PDB file of C-alpha atoms in Angstrom:
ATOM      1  CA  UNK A   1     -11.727  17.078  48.054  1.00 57.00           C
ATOM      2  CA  UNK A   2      -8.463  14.823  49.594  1.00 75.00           C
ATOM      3  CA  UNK A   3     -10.257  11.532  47.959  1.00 77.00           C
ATOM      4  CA  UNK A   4      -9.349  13.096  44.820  1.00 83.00           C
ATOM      5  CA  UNK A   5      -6.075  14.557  45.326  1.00 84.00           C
ATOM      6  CA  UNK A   6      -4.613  10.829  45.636  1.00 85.00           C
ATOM      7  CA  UNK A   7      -6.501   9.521  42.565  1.00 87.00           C
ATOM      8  CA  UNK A   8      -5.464  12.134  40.271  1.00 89.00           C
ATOM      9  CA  UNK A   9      -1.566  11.748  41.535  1.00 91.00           C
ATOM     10  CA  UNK A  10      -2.071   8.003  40.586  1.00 91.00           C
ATOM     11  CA  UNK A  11      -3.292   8.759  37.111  1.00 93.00           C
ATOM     12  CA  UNK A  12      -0.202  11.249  36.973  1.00 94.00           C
ATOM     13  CA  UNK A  13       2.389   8.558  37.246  1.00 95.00           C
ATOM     14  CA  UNK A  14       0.463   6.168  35.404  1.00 96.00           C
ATOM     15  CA  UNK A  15       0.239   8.740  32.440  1.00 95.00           C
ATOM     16  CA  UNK A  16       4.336   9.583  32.699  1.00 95.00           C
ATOM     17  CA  UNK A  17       4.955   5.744  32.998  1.00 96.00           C
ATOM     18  CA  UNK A  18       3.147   5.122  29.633  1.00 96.00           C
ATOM     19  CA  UNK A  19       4.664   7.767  28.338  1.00 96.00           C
ATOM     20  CA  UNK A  20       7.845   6.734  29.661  1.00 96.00           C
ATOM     21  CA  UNK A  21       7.325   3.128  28.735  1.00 95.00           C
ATOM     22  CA  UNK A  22       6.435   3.879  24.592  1.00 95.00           C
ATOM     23  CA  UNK A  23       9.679   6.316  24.412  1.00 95.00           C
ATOM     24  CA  UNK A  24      11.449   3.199  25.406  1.00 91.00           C
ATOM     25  CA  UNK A  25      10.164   1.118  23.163  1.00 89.00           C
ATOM     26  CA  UNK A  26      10.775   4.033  19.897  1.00 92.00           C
ATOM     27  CA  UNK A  27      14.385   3.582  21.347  1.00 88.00           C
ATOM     28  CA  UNK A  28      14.869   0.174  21.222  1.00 86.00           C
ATOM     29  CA  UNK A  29      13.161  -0.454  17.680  1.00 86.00           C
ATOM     30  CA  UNK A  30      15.491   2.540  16.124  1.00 88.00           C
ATOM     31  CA  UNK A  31      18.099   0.738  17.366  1.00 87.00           C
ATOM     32  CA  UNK A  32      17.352  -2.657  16.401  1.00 85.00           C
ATOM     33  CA  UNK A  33      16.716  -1.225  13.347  1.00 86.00           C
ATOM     34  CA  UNK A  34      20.483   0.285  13.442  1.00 87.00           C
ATOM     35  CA  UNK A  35      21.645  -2.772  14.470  1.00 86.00           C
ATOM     36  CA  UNK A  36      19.800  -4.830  11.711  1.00 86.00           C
ATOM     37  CA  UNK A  37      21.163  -2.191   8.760  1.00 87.00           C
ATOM     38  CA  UNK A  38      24.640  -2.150  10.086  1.00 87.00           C
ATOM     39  CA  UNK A  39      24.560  -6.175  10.015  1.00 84.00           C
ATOM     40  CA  UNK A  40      23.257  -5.819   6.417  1.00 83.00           C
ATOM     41  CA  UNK A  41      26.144  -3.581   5.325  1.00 85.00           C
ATOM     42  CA  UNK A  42      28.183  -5.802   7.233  1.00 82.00           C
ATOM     43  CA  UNK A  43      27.008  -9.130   5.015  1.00 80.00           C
ATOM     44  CA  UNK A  44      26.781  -7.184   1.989  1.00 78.00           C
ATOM     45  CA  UNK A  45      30.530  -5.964   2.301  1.00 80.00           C
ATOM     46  CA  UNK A  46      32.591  -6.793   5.341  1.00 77.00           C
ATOM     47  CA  UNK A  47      34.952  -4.102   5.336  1.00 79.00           C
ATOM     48  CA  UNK A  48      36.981  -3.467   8.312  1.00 78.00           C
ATOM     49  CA  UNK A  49      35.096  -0.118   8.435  1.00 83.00           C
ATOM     50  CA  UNK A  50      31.299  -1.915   8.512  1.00 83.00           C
ATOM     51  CA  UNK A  51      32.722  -4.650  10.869  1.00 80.00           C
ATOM     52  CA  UNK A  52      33.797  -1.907  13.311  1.00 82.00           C
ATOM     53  CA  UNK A  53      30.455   0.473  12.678  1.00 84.00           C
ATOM     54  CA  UNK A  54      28.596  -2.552  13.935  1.00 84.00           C
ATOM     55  CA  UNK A  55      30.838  -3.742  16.611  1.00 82.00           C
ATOM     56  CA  UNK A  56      30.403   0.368  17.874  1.00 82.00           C
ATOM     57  CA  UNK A  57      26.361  -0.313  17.711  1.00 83.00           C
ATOM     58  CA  UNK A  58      26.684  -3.620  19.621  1.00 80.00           C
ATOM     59  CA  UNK A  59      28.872  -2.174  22.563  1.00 80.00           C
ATOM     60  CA  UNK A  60      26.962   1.035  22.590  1.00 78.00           C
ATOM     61  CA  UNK A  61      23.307  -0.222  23.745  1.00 71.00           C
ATOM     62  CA  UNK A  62      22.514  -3.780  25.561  1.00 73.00           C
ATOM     63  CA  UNK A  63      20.561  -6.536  23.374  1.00 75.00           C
ATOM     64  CA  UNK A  64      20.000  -9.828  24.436  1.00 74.00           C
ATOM     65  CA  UNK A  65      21.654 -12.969  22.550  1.00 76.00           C
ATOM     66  CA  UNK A  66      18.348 -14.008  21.126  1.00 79.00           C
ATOM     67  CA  UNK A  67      18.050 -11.056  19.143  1.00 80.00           C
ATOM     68  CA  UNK A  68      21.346 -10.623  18.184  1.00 80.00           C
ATOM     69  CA  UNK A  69      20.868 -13.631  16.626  1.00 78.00           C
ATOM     70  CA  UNK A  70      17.478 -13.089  15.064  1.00 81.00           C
ATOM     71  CA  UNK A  71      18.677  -9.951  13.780  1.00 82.00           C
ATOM     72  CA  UNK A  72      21.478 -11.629  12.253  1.00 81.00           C
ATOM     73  CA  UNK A  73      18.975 -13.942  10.935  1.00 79.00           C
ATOM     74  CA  UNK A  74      16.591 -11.362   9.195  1.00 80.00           C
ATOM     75  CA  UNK A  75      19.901  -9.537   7.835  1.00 81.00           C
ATOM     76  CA  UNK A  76      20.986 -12.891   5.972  1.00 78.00           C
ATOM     77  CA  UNK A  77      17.545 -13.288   4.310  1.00 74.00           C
ATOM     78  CA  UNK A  78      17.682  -9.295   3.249  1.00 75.00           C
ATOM     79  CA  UNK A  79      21.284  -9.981   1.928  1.00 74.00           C
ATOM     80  CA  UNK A  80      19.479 -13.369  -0.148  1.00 70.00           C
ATOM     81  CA  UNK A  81      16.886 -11.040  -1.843  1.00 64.00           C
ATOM     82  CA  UNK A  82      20.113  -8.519  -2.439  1.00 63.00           C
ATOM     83  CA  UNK A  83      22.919 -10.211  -3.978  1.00 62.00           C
ATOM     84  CA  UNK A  84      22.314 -13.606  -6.106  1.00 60.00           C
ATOM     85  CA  UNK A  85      25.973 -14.938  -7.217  1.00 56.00           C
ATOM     86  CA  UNK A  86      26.827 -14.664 -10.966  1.00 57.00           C
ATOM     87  CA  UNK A  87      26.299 -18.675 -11.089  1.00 57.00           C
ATOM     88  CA  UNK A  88      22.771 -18.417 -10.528  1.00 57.00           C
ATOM     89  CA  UNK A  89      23.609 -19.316  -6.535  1.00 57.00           C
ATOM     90  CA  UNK A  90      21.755 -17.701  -3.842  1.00 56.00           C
ATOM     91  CA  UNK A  91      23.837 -16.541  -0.836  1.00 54.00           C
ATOM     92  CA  UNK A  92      21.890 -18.739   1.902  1.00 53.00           C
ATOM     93  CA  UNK A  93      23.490 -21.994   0.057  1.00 56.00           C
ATOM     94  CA  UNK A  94      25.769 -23.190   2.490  1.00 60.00           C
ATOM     95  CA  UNK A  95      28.993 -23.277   1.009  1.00 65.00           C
ATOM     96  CA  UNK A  96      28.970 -19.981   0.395  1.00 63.00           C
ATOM     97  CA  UNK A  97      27.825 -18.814   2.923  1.00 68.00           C
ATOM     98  CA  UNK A  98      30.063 -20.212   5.285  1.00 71.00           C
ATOM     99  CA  UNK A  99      32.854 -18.858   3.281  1.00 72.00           C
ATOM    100  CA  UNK A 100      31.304 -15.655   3.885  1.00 72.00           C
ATOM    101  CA  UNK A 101      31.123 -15.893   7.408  1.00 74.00           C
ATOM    102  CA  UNK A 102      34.687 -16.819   7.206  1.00 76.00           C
ATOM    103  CA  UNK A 103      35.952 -14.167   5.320  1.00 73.00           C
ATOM    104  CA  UNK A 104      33.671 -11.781   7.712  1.00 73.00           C
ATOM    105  CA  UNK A 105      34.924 -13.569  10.935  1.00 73.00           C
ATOM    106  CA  UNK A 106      38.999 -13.289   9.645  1.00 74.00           C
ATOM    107  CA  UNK A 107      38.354  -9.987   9.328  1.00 70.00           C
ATOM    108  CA  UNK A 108      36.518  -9.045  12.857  1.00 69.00           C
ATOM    109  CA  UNK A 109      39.096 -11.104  14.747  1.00 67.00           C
ATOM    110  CA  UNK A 110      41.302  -8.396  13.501  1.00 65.00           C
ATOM    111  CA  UNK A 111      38.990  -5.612  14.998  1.00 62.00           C
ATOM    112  CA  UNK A 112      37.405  -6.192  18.402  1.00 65.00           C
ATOM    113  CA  UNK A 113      35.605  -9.393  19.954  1.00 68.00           C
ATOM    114  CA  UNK A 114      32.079  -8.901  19.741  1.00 71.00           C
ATOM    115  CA  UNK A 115      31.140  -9.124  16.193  1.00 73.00           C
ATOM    116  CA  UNK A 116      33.833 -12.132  16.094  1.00 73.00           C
ATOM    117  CA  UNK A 117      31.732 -14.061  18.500  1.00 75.00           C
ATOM    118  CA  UNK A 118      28.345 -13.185  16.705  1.00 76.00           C
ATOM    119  CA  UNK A 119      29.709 -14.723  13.280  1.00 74.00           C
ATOM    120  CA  UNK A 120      31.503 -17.555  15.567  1.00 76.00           C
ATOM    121  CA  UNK A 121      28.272 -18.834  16.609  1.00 77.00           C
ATOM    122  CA  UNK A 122      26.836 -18.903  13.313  1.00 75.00           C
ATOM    123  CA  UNK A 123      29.685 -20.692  11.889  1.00 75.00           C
ATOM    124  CA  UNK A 124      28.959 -22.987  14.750  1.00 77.00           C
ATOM    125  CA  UNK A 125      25.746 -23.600  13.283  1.00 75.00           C
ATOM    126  CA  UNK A 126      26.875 -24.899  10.011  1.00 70.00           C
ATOM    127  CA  UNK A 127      29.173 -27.456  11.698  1.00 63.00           C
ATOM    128  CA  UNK A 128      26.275 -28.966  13.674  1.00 60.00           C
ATOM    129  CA  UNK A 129      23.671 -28.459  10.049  1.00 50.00           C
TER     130      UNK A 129
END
């Protein structure tokens, strides 16, 4: 009767840890999702209000660099499929892209730091392409 009593406490916490461990995963996929929409809205139209909803969801919950930036990444392609410019040119040309990010980085520099530095490092990026 004891042998059991430690095996079936074992299989308790291992339970409560799986449990514990797929809650945090719903968590951090809502927000990444969160985080991806409000990135969206922030390409689509960078008003000072989306620049600050997304600065909010950035400072609220930790995310690594990496998928900041691969966020970022799947937002721009969403925002391709979403707005083609009246000349036939798709928003992932560079040019206007970069003058996008521009417009969207003038704009955050004006509200807090952290979205500035997200679009700072892409801007980076076209420099160096």
């Amino acid at each position: 009767m004891d042998f059991w009593v430690p095996i079936a406490l074992a299989v308790v916490i291992i339970v409560a840890l799986i449990v514990f461990y797929i809650y945090l995963t719903k968590v951090r996929k809502r927000y990444e999702q969160e985080c991806f929409d409000a990135m969206l809205r922030m390409l689509l139209q960078p008003t000072a209000s989306n620049i600050s909803a997304l600065e909010n969801i950035l400072k609220t919950n930790w995310i690594t660099g990496k998928a900041k930036h691969d966020l970022l990444y799947q937002a721009e392609l969403e925002a391709d499929c979403l707005s083609i410019m009246p000349t036939g040119e798709i928003r992932s040309s560079q040019p206007f892209l970069q003058q996008r990010y521009n417009q969207i980085f003038t704009a955050a520099q004006v509200s807090q730091a952290i979205v500035a530095e997200l679009v700072k490092t892409r801007l980076t990026s076209f420099k160096k392409a």
